Amino acid sequence: MSERRRRRELEEERLREEKRRRRIARERQRRKQVMRQRMILGGAGILILLVVIIAAAVTIRNKKLEAEEAARAAAQKEAEEEAKKEAERNTLHMVAVGDNLIHDSLIQAGEANNWNFDFLYENIKSDIENADLASVNQETPFVNDHEDVAGYPDFATPTEVGDALVKAGFDIVTQATEHAYDQEMTGILNTVTFWDTEYPDTTLLGVHKEEDDSRVKFIEKKNFKIAVVNYNCMISENHSIPEENAYMVDLYSEDSVKEDMQEAESNGADVKIVFLHGGKDDDSKTDANMEERLNFLAQQGVDVVISSHPHILKTYEKLQRPDGGEMLVYYSLGNFANAQTSPANLLGGMADFTITKDSESGEISIDDFTLIPLVMHYNADNSQCGLYKLSDYTEQMAEEHGMHQQTDEEFTLSWLKEKAGQAEPVQMVTGTAVTDSGAEEDETNTEE
């Protein structure tokens, strides 16, 4: 083989070897790139997986936090609602009105309305219904027969008046009044039987057909146990109660009050309310007898005294009790439904007060109390009769009032507002209950 040829072959061999090495280098480089890409992809996958895991963990954590926050908010809302409910259960709103005197003209108006007396109370019904408890002094006894009904002086009221009082929303009816014995034993029996039979859930106070019936009644409402009792301080001069029937009407005496308040305490009463029927007719002052009684009631820890009988609207206030507590006193709510002709007898009032109980100590307080003036309206022929809040009464109604047929005394809207303003207390707590008694002769009865 010639030298030239051999060199060519060697060169070709060298080129082939170089080409092989380049191919191997390229293959090695490609494998490195593939490995690098795989590593990058693997890292990216791991990173994505980590991101997914972290995101899932964050989502789970956020959902857990949201759930915990929602649970906290729900628990807080539930606690707030329960606290609100508890506060509501520890708040008792009461209203009370004065003497429901069903005179002849009102009887005639009811008879003309098919013996339905709802019209007397329909204008103030919502105020009565909205209270937790509402009381009325049913001045006159009931009779079952329409042939026996009568007005002044020996009242005999149709039982449909009782139906109307219940429909209006009254829960407590007091009947230890001056006229309680107008129909003597029969009137008491008819009255008690009516309430016990027709409206057993209505709390009747002051009259009894059984000698062992307790004077004190207990009402459980919301978180309160209220002891209520009704005392009469006089009886109509036309009637006297025989000794053997003395139990039929609850008459005021210090012994009775002491015994009843002890019974209230022993039965766990939170609140003690006394409905007191007494005072002098049409006298705006508080006589010595009433002061003495209020003093004694304060000594016995009474919380509220609501007085009836004077037939005119008087003031109200809180008195300091000897034990450091306070006693809310309404000296007279005046008349409720009636057909008297004197302007003063046509202006009455609705006591409106709220009793609260401290949820921890159980302490009772009455910080919210007022009086809503009421006007008894009737026109000349008694075709329109009913009670109105003074705030709803008009000058035209005052001009059309039937009392103008009987008297020349002033009866205008401005006069009514002026008189109602005189019943407002000068200050909310006026002092302590009196400590000295200066008893005078018992109250006297004047024409109603």
Short mmCIF file of C-alpha atoms in Angstrom, two decimals:
data_model
loop_
_atom_site.label_atom_id
_atom_site.label_comp_id
_atom_site.label_asym_id
_atom_site.label_seq_id
_atom_site.Cartn_x
_atom_site.Cartn_y
_atom_site.Cartn_z
CA MET A 1 0.00 0.00 0.00
CA SER A 2 1.41 3.30 -0.94
CA GLU A 3 2.19 5.90 1.65
CA ARG A 4 -0.30 8.28 0.24
CA ARG A 5 -3.08 5.91 0.44
CA ARG A 6 -2.17 4.95 3.98
CA ARG A 7 -2.21 8.60 5.07
CA ARG A 8 -5.63 9.03 3.49
CA GLU A 9 -6.97 6.07 5.31
CA LEU A 10 -5.53 7.33 8.56
CA GLU A 11 -7.11 10.70 7.95
CA GLU A 12 -10.43 9.07 7.20
CA GLU A 13 -10.07 6.99 10.34
CA ARG A 14 -9.32 10.08 12.32
CA LEU A 15 -12.33 11.86 10.91
CA ARG A 16 -14.54 8.90 11.68
CA GLU A 17 -13.19 8.81 15.23
CA GLU A 18 -13.74 12.53 15.66
CA LYS A 19 -17.23 12.19 14.27
CA ARG A 20 -17.89 9.30 16.68
CA ARG A 21 -16.58 11.34 19.60
CA ARG A 22 -18.74 14.28 18.61
CA ARG A 23 -21.74 12.02 18.37
CA ILE A 24 -20.97 10.56 21.77
CA ALA A 25 -20.49 14.10 23.17
CA ARG A 26 -23.78 15.21 21.65
CA GLU A 27 -25.52 12.13 23.03
CA ARG A 28 -23.96 12.75 26.42
CA GLN A 29 -25.03 16.41 26.25
CA ARG A 30 -28.55 15.38 25.22
CA ARG A 31 -28.74 12.94 28.12
CA LYS A 32 -27.56 15.69 30.45
CA GLN A 33 -30.23 18.05 29.09
CA VAL A 34 -32.85 15.36 29.44
CA MET A 35 -31.67 14.69 32.98
CA ARG A 36 -31.64 18.39 33.72
CA GLN A 37 -35.14 18.77 32.29
CA ARG A 38 -36.29 15.79 34.29
CA MET A 39 -34.77 17.27 37.41
CA ILE A 40 -36.38 20.62 36.66
CA LEU A 41 -39.71 18.96 35.98
CA GLY A 42 -39.36 16.85 39.08
CA GLY A 43 -38.51 19.90 41.16
CA ALA A 44 -41.38 21.79 39.63
CA GLY A 45 -43.66 18.86 40.41
CA ILE A 46 -42.45 18.76 43.96
CA LEU A 47 -42.85 22.52 44.21
CA ILE A 48 -46.34 22.32 42.77
CA LEU A 49 -47.13 19.51 45.14
CA LEU A 50 -45.80 21.57 48.02
CA VAL A 51 -47.81 24.55 46.85
CA VAL A 52 -50.92 22.37 46.60
CA ILE A 53 -50.26 20.89 50.01
CA ILE A 54 -49.62 24.31 51.51
CA ALA A 55 -52.68 25.76 49.78
CA ALA A 56 -54.79 22.88 51.01
CA ALA A 57 -53.40 23.33 54.49
CA VAL A 58 -54.11 27.07 54.35
CA THR A 59 -57.61 26.40 53.05
CA ILE A 60 -58.25 23.87 55.79
CA ARG A 61 -56.82 26.26 58.37
CA ASN A 62 -58.89 29.15 57.04
CA LYS A 63 -62.02 27.03 57.02
CA LYS A 64 -61.24 25.94 60.55
CA LEU A 65 -60.71 29.56 61.59
CA GLU A 66 -63.90 30.56 59.80
CA ALA A 67 -65.75 27.73 61.50
CA GLU A 68 -64.30 28.73 64.87
CA GLU A 69 -65.19 32.37 64.23
CA ALA A 70 -68.69 31.39 63.12
CA ALA A 71 -69.03 29.23 66.22
CA ARG A 72 -67.80 32.10 68.40
CA ALA A 73 -70.19 34.52 66.67
CA ALA A 74 -73.06 32.06 67.03
CA ALA A 75 -72.20 31.48 70.68
CA GLN A 76 -71.96 35.22 71.28
CA LYS A 77 -75.26 35.81 69.49
CA GLU A 78 -76.87 33.02 71.48
CA ALA A 79 -75.45 34.45 74.69
CA GLU A 80 -76.69 37.94 73.76
CA GLU A 81 -80.12 36.58 72.88
CA GLU A 82 -80.25 34.60 76.10
CA ALA A 83 -79.14 37.69 78.05
CA LYS A 84 -81.85 39.68 76.29
CA LYS A 85 -84.42 37.01 77.09
CA GLU A 86 -83.23 36.88 80.69
CA ALA A 87 -83.46 40.66 80.94
CA GLU A 88 -86.96 40.46 79.47
CA ARG A 89 -87.90 37.76 81.97
CA ASN A 90 -86.61 40.04 84.72
CA THR A 91 -88.72 42.97 83.53
CA LEU A 92 -92.41 43.22 84.40
CA HIS A 93 -94.58 45.93 82.85
CA MET A 94 -97.83 46.69 84.67
CA VAL A 95 -100.76 49.03 84.19
CA ALA A 96 -103.65 49.75 86.54
CA VAL A 97 -106.83 51.80 86.30
CA GLY A 98 -109.34 53.17 88.78
CA ASP A 99 -113.03 52.73 89.58
CA ASN A 100 -115.21 50.98 87.03
CA LEU A 101 -118.57 52.50 87.98
CA ILE A 102 -121.42 51.28 85.83
CA HIS A 103 -124.12 53.92 86.20
CA ASP A 104 -127.66 53.69 84.80
CA SER A 105 -126.87 55.48 81.56
CA LEU A 106 -123.99 53.09 80.83
CA ILE A 107 -126.26 50.14 81.55
CA GLN A 108 -128.76 51.56 79.06
CA ALA A 109 -126.02 52.03 76.46
CA GLY A 110 -124.93 48.42 76.93
CA GLU A 111 -128.49 47.16 76.71
CA ALA A 112 -128.93 49.04 73.43
CA ASN A 113 -125.78 47.28 72.21
CA ASN A 114 -127.25 43.82 72.89
CA TRP A 115 -125.72 43.77 76.38
CA ASN A 116 -122.20 44.14 75.04
CA PHE A 117 -119.95 46.65 76.82
CA ASP A 118 -116.77 46.29 74.73
CA PHE A 119 -117.29 49.84 73.43
CA LEU A 120 -116.33 51.27 76.82
CA TYR A 121 -112.72 50.08 76.60
CA GLU A 122 -111.92 49.64 72.90
CA ASN A 123 -109.97 52.92 72.57
CA ILE A 124 -107.44 51.95 75.24
CA LYS A 125 -107.47 48.19 74.70
CA SER A 126 -104.01 48.07 73.10
CA ASP A 127 -102.39 49.75 76.12
CA ILE A 128 -104.01 47.21 78.44
CA GLU A 129 -103.15 44.19 76.27
CA ASN A 130 -99.51 45.25 75.82
CA ALA A 131 -98.81 45.13 79.56
CA ASP A 132 -97.60 41.96 81.28
CA LEU A 133 -100.25 42.50 83.95
CA ALA A 134 -103.21 44.89 84.04
CA SER A 135 -105.57 45.59 86.94
CA VAL A 136 -108.96 47.29 87.25
CA ASN A 137 -111.02 48.23 90.28
CA GLN A 138 -114.46 46.77 89.54
CA GLU A 139 -116.33 49.01 91.96
CA THR A 140 -119.72 47.34 91.70
CA PRO A 141 -121.03 43.77 92.25
CA PHE A 142 -122.46 41.60 89.49
CA VAL A 143 -125.98 40.24 89.11
CA ASN A 144 -127.02 37.43 86.81
CA ASP A 145 -130.46 38.67 85.77
CA HIS A 146 -130.84 41.73 83.55
CA GLU A 147 -134.06 42.49 85.40
CA ASP A 148 -132.00 43.17 88.54
CA VAL A 149 -129.39 45.56 87.10
CA ALA A 150 -129.14 49.00 88.67
CA GLY A 151 -126.88 52.01 88.97
CA TYR A 152 -126.43 54.43 91.86
CA PRO A 153 -126.92 54.16 94.80
CA ASP A 154 -127.21 50.36 95.14
CA PHE A 155 -125.22 49.17 92.16
CA ALA A 156 -126.03 45.87 90.44
CA THR A 157 -123.91 45.39 87.34
CA PRO A 158 -124.57 42.95 84.49
CA THR A 159 -121.93 40.24 84.18
CA GLU A 160 -121.34 41.26 80.55
CA VAL A 161 -119.24 44.11 81.97
CA GLY A 162 -116.91 41.45 83.35
CA ASP A 163 -116.76 39.87 79.89
CA ALA A 164 -115.76 43.22 78.41
CA LEU A 165 -113.03 43.76 81.02
CA VAL A 166 -111.45 40.40 80.20
CA LYS A 167 -111.67 41.08 76.44
CA ALA A 168 -109.96 44.41 77.05
CA GLY A 169 -107.01 42.55 78.59
CA PHE A 170 -107.34 42.91 82.36
CA ASP A 171 -105.69 40.14 84.41
CA ILE A 172 -106.40 41.40 87.96
CA VAL A 173 -109.80 42.54 89.23
CA THR A 174 -110.17 44.17 92.64
CA GLN A 175 -113.64 44.19 94.23
CA ALA A 176 -113.15 45.06 97.91
CA THR A 177 -114.86 48.40 97.41
CA GLU A 178 -117.31 50.75 99.02
CA HIS A 179 -120.10 49.17 96.97
CA ALA A 180 -118.99 45.54 97.34
CA TYR A 181 -121.98 44.77 99.59
CA ASP A 182 -124.60 46.77 97.69
CA GLN A 183 -126.42 43.54 96.81
CA GLU A 184 -125.41 42.01 100.12
CA MET A 185 -124.50 38.34 100.30
CA THR A 186 -126.17 37.52 96.98
CA GLY A 187 -124.06 40.09 95.15
CA ILE A 188 -120.81 38.70 96.59
CA LEU A 189 -121.76 35.12 95.72
CA ASN A 190 -122.81 36.08 92.19
CA THR A 191 -119.61 38.04 91.66
CA VAL A 192 -117.19 35.40 92.93
CA THR A 193 -119.03 32.61 91.12
CA PHE A 194 -118.91 34.56 87.86
CA TRP A 195 -115.14 35.05 88.01
CA ASP A 196 -114.39 31.54 89.27
CA THR A 197 -116.60 29.90 86.65
CA GLU A 198 -116.17 32.06 83.57
CA TYR A 199 -112.62 33.35 83.99
CA PRO A 200 -110.66 31.19 86.44
CA ASP A 201 -107.35 32.58 85.12
CA THR A 202 -108.32 36.11 86.13
CA THR A 203 -107.03 37.02 89.59
CA LEU A 204 -109.96 38.18 91.71
CA LEU A 205 -109.12 40.12 94.87
CA GLY A 206 -111.01 41.39 97.88
CA VAL A 207 -114.22 39.33 97.95
CA HIS A 208 -114.85 35.70 98.94
CA LYS A 209 -117.60 33.15 99.19
CA GLU A 210 -115.56 30.77 101.35
CA GLU A 211 -114.36 31.75 104.81
CA ASP A 212 -111.01 29.98 104.45
CA ASP A 213 -110.15 31.67 101.13
CA SER A 214 -106.83 33.51 101.48
CA ARG A 215 -106.77 37.28 101.09
CA VAL A 216 -103.37 37.04 99.39
CA LYS A 217 -103.14 35.77 95.84
CA PHE A 218 -99.91 34.87 94.09
CA ILE A 219 -99.23 35.53 90.42
CA GLU A 220 -96.23 33.93 88.72
CA LYS A 221 -95.23 35.90 85.65
CA LYS A 222 -91.87 35.71 83.90
CA ASN A 223 -89.21 35.50 86.67
CA PHE A 224 -91.49 37.12 89.23
CA LYS A 225 -93.72 35.84 91.99
CA ILE A 226 -96.09 38.67 92.87
CA ALA A 227 -98.22 38.77 96.01
CA VAL A 228 -101.36 40.87 95.50
CA VAL A 229 -104.03 41.83 98.02
CA ASN A 230 -106.97 44.24 98.07
CA TYR A 231 -108.20 46.02 101.21
CA ASN A 232 -111.34 48.09 101.62
CA CYS A 233 -111.31 50.91 104.16
CA MET A 234 -115.05 51.61 104.15
CA ILE A 235 -118.42 50.30 103.04
CA SER A 236 -121.42 52.13 101.61
CA GLU A 237 -123.42 53.91 104.30
CA ASN A 238 -126.52 52.17 102.89
CA HIS A 239 -125.23 48.73 103.82
CA SER A 240 -123.36 47.10 106.66
CA ILE A 241 -121.82 43.65 106.62
CA PRO A 242 -123.12 41.29 109.32
CA GLU A 243 -120.38 39.91 111.53
CA GLU A 244 -121.00 36.37 110.28
CA ASN A 245 -120.33 37.57 106.71
CA ALA A 246 -117.32 39.74 107.52
CA TYR A 247 -115.00 37.34 105.65
CA MET A 248 -116.75 38.17 102.37
CA VAL A 249 -115.04 41.56 101.93
CA ASP A 250 -111.38 42.13 102.82
CA LEU A 251 -111.35 45.11 105.18
CA TYR A 252 -108.14 46.90 106.09
CA SER A 253 -106.58 46.25 109.48
CA GLU A 254 -102.98 46.27 110.63
CA ASP A 255 -103.32 42.71 111.86
CA SER A 256 -104.51 41.57 108.45
CA VAL A 257 -101.75 43.45 106.67
CA LYS A 258 -99.04 42.02 108.91
CA GLU A 259 -100.37 38.49 108.53
CA ASP A 260 -100.71 38.81 104.76
CA MET A 261 -97.25 40.28 104.22
CA GLN A 262 -95.75 37.49 106.33
CA GLU A 263 -97.61 34.99 104.15
CA ALA A 264 -96.18 36.71 101.07
CA GLU A 265 -92.67 36.47 102.48
CA SER A 266 -93.02 32.82 103.50
CA ASN A 267 -94.22 31.95 99.98
CA GLY A 268 -91.20 33.58 98.36
CA ALA A 269 -92.91 36.58 96.79
CA ASP A 270 -90.54 38.91 94.93
CA VAL A 271 -93.01 41.77 94.79
CA LYS A 272 -95.81 42.81 97.16
CA ILE A 273 -98.62 44.95 95.72
CA VAL A 274 -101.51 46.32 97.78
CA PHE A 275 -104.68 47.67 96.19
CA LEU A 276 -106.15 50.02 98.79
CA HIS A 277 -109.73 51.30 98.54
CA GLY A 278 -110.05 54.36 100.73
CA GLY A 279 -109.64 58.09 101.15
CA LYS A 280 -112.10 60.98 101.03
CA ASP A 281 -114.30 61.64 98.03
CA ASP A 282 -113.18 64.46 95.73
CA ASP A 283 -110.42 65.51 98.15
CA SER A 284 -107.06 66.12 96.51
CA LYS A 285 -105.23 65.97 99.84
CA THR A 286 -104.04 62.83 101.62
CA ASP A 287 -105.85 62.55 104.94
CA ALA A 288 -104.27 61.34 108.18
CA ASN A 289 -105.93 57.92 107.95
CA MET A 290 -104.38 57.26 104.56
CA GLU A 291 -100.97 58.50 105.71
CA GLU A 292 -101.11 56.15 108.68
CA ARG A 293 -101.98 53.22 106.45
CA LEU A 294 -99.24 54.03 103.95
CA ASN A 295 -96.75 54.27 106.78
CA PHE A 296 -97.73 50.85 108.06
CA LEU A 297 -97.64 49.31 104.58
CA ALA A 298 -94.14 50.71 104.10
CA GLN A 299 -93.07 49.15 107.40
CA GLN A 300 -94.28 45.78 106.10
CA GLY A 301 -92.11 46.02 102.99
CA VAL A 302 -94.84 46.67 100.43
CA ASP A 303 -93.46 47.59 96.99
CA VAL A 304 -96.48 49.17 95.31
CA VAL A 305 -99.71 50.72 96.62
CA ILE A 306 -102.49 51.52 94.16
CA SER A 307 -105.34 53.47 95.72
CA SER A 308 -108.94 53.86 94.60
CA HIS A 309 -112.21 55.45 95.75
CA PRO A 310 -111.73 59.27 95.85
CA HIS A 311 -113.13 59.42 92.25
CA ILE A 312 -110.63 62.11 91.27
CA LEU A 313 -107.14 61.83 89.88
CA LYS A 314 -104.33 62.42 92.38
CA THR A 315 -100.58 62.44 92.26
CA TYR A 316 -98.13 59.55 92.58
CA GLU A 317 -94.63 59.19 93.98
CA LYS A 318 -92.07 56.87 95.55
CA LEU A 319 -91.59 56.87 99.31
CA GLN A 320 -88.60 55.60 101.26
CA ARG A 321 -89.38 52.55 103.36
CA PRO A 322 -87.86 52.06 106.82
CA ASP A 323 -85.87 49.07 105.49
CA GLY A 324 -84.14 51.30 102.91
CA GLY A 325 -86.29 50.17 100.02
CA GLU A 326 -88.84 52.24 98.13
CA MET A 327 -92.61 52.04 97.87
CA LEU A 328 -94.38 53.36 94.77
CA VAL A 329 -97.72 54.97 95.67
CA TYR A 330 -100.54 56.05 93.38
CA TYR A 331 -102.79 58.06 95.69
CA SER A 332 -105.86 57.78 93.44
CA LEU A 333 -106.35 56.80 89.82
CA GLY A 334 -109.77 58.43 89.84
CA ASN A 335 -112.69 56.96 87.98
CA PHE A 336 -112.46 54.59 85.06
CA ALA A 337 -115.73 53.95 83.17
CA ASN A 338 -118.47 56.07 84.74
CA ALA A 339 -121.27 58.51 83.94
CA GLN A 340 -120.76 61.14 86.61
CA THR A 341 -121.28 64.76 85.64
CA SER A 342 -118.52 66.60 87.49
CA PRO A 343 -115.52 67.34 85.24
CA ALA A 344 -113.08 66.13 87.93
CA ASN A 345 -114.83 62.75 88.04
CA LEU A 346 -114.44 62.30 84.29
CA LEU A 347 -110.64 62.62 84.37
CA GLY A 348 -108.89 59.46 85.52
CA GLY A 349 -105.57 57.83 85.00
CA MET A 350 -103.75 54.64 84.08
CA ALA A 351 -100.78 53.82 86.28
CA ASP A 352 -97.92 52.58 84.12
CA PHE A 353 -94.79 51.18 85.77
CA THR A 354 -92.05 48.63 85.18
CA ILE A 355 -90.56 46.39 87.86
CA THR A 356 -87.07 44.98 87.32
CA LYS A 357 -85.20 42.24 89.12
CA ASP A 358 -81.43 41.96 89.38
CA SER A 359 -80.56 38.55 87.92
CA GLU A 360 -77.77 37.96 90.46
CA SER A 361 -79.03 39.49 93.70
CA GLY A 362 -82.76 39.18 93.01
CA GLU A 363 -83.18 42.78 94.19
CA ILE A 364 -86.34 44.52 93.02
CA SER A 365 -86.45 48.10 91.71
CA ILE A 366 -89.01 50.37 90.07
CA ASP A 367 -87.25 53.11 88.15
CA ASP A 368 -89.72 53.57 85.31
CA PHE A 369 -93.16 54.76 86.40
CA THR A 370 -95.67 57.27 85.11
CA LEU A 371 -99.38 57.97 84.73
CA ILE A 372 -101.41 58.15 81.52
CA PRO A 373 -104.40 60.53 81.87
CA LEU A 374 -107.75 59.12 80.71
CA VAL A 375 -111.02 60.85 79.84
CA MET A 376 -114.44 59.24 80.16
CA HIS A 377 -116.54 60.44 77.24
CA TYR A 378 -120.26 60.20 76.65
CA ASN A 379 -122.50 62.31 74.44
CA ALA A 380 -125.92 63.77 75.25
CA ASP A 381 -127.93 60.65 74.41
CA ASN A 382 -125.22 58.15 75.52
CA SER A 383 -125.06 56.69 72.03
CA GLN A 384 -121.29 57.21 72.19
CA CYS A 385 -119.57 56.16 75.41
CA GLY A 386 -115.99 55.18 76.05
CA LEU A 387 -112.61 55.90 77.55
CA TYR A 388 -109.89 57.81 75.73
CA LYS A 389 -106.32 58.65 76.48
CA LEU A 390 -106.14 62.40 77.02
CA SER A 391 -103.51 62.52 74.26
CA ASP A 392 -106.18 61.23 71.83
CA TYR A 393 -109.01 63.44 73.07
CA THR A 394 -110.08 66.48 71.05
CA GLU A 395 -111.56 69.89 71.74
CA GLN A 396 -114.59 69.00 69.66
CA MET A 397 -115.25 65.91 71.77
CA ALA A 398 -114.99 68.02 74.92
CA GLU A 399 -117.54 70.44 73.47
CA GLU A 400 -119.91 67.57 72.62
CA HIS A 401 -119.60 65.89 76.01
CA GLY A 402 -122.94 65.01 77.62
CA MET A 403 -121.93 66.49 80.97
CA HIS A 404 -122.72 69.93 79.53
CA GLN A 405 -126.39 68.95 79.76
CA GLN A 406 -126.06 68.65 83.55
CA THR A 407 -123.66 71.39 84.64
CA ASP A 408 -122.13 74.68 83.58
CA GLU A 409 -118.68 73.76 84.95
CA GLU A 410 -115.78 74.15 82.58
CA PHE A 411 -114.90 71.06 80.59
CA THR A 412 -112.43 71.86 77.85
CA LEU A 413 -109.30 70.21 76.50
CA SER A 414 -107.10 72.86 78.09
CA TRP A 415 -108.84 72.38 81.45
CA LEU A 416 -108.32 68.61 81.26
CA LYS A 417 -104.63 69.04 80.44
CA GLU A 418 -104.17 71.50 83.29
CA LYS A 419 -105.82 69.15 85.80
CA ALA A 420 -103.84 66.17 84.51
CA GLY A 421 -100.64 68.16 84.92
CA GLN A 422 -101.45 68.70 88.58
CA ALA A 423 -101.27 64.93 89.11
CA GLU A 424 -97.64 64.81 88.00
CA PRO A 425 -95.24 64.48 90.98
CA VAL A 426 -92.86 67.35 91.63
CA GLN A 427 -90.01 64.88 91.98
CA MET A 428 -89.70 61.15 91.68
CA VAL A 429 -88.79 60.28 95.27
CA THR A 430 -90.36 62.77 97.64
CA GLY A 431 -89.25 61.52 101.02
CA THR A 432 -89.91 58.92 103.67
CA ALA A 433 -93.17 57.39 104.74
CA VAL A 434 -94.75 59.15 107.71
CA THR A 435 -93.99 57.83 111.16
CA ASP A 436 -96.67 59.51 113.25
CA SER A 437 -100.32 58.58 113.04
CA GLY A 438 -102.99 61.19 113.28
CA ALA A 439 -106.09 59.13 112.64
CA GLU A 440 -109.26 60.99 111.86
CA GLU A 441 -112.78 59.75 111.44
CA ASP A 442 -113.18 57.18 108.66
CA GLU A 443 -113.92 58.25 105.11
CA THR A 444 -117.37 59.37 104.14
CA ASN A 445 -119.34 58.51 101.05
CA THR A 446 -120.74 61.13 98.70
CA GLU A 447 -123.00 60.70 95.71
CA GLU A 448 -121.52 58.92 92.74
#
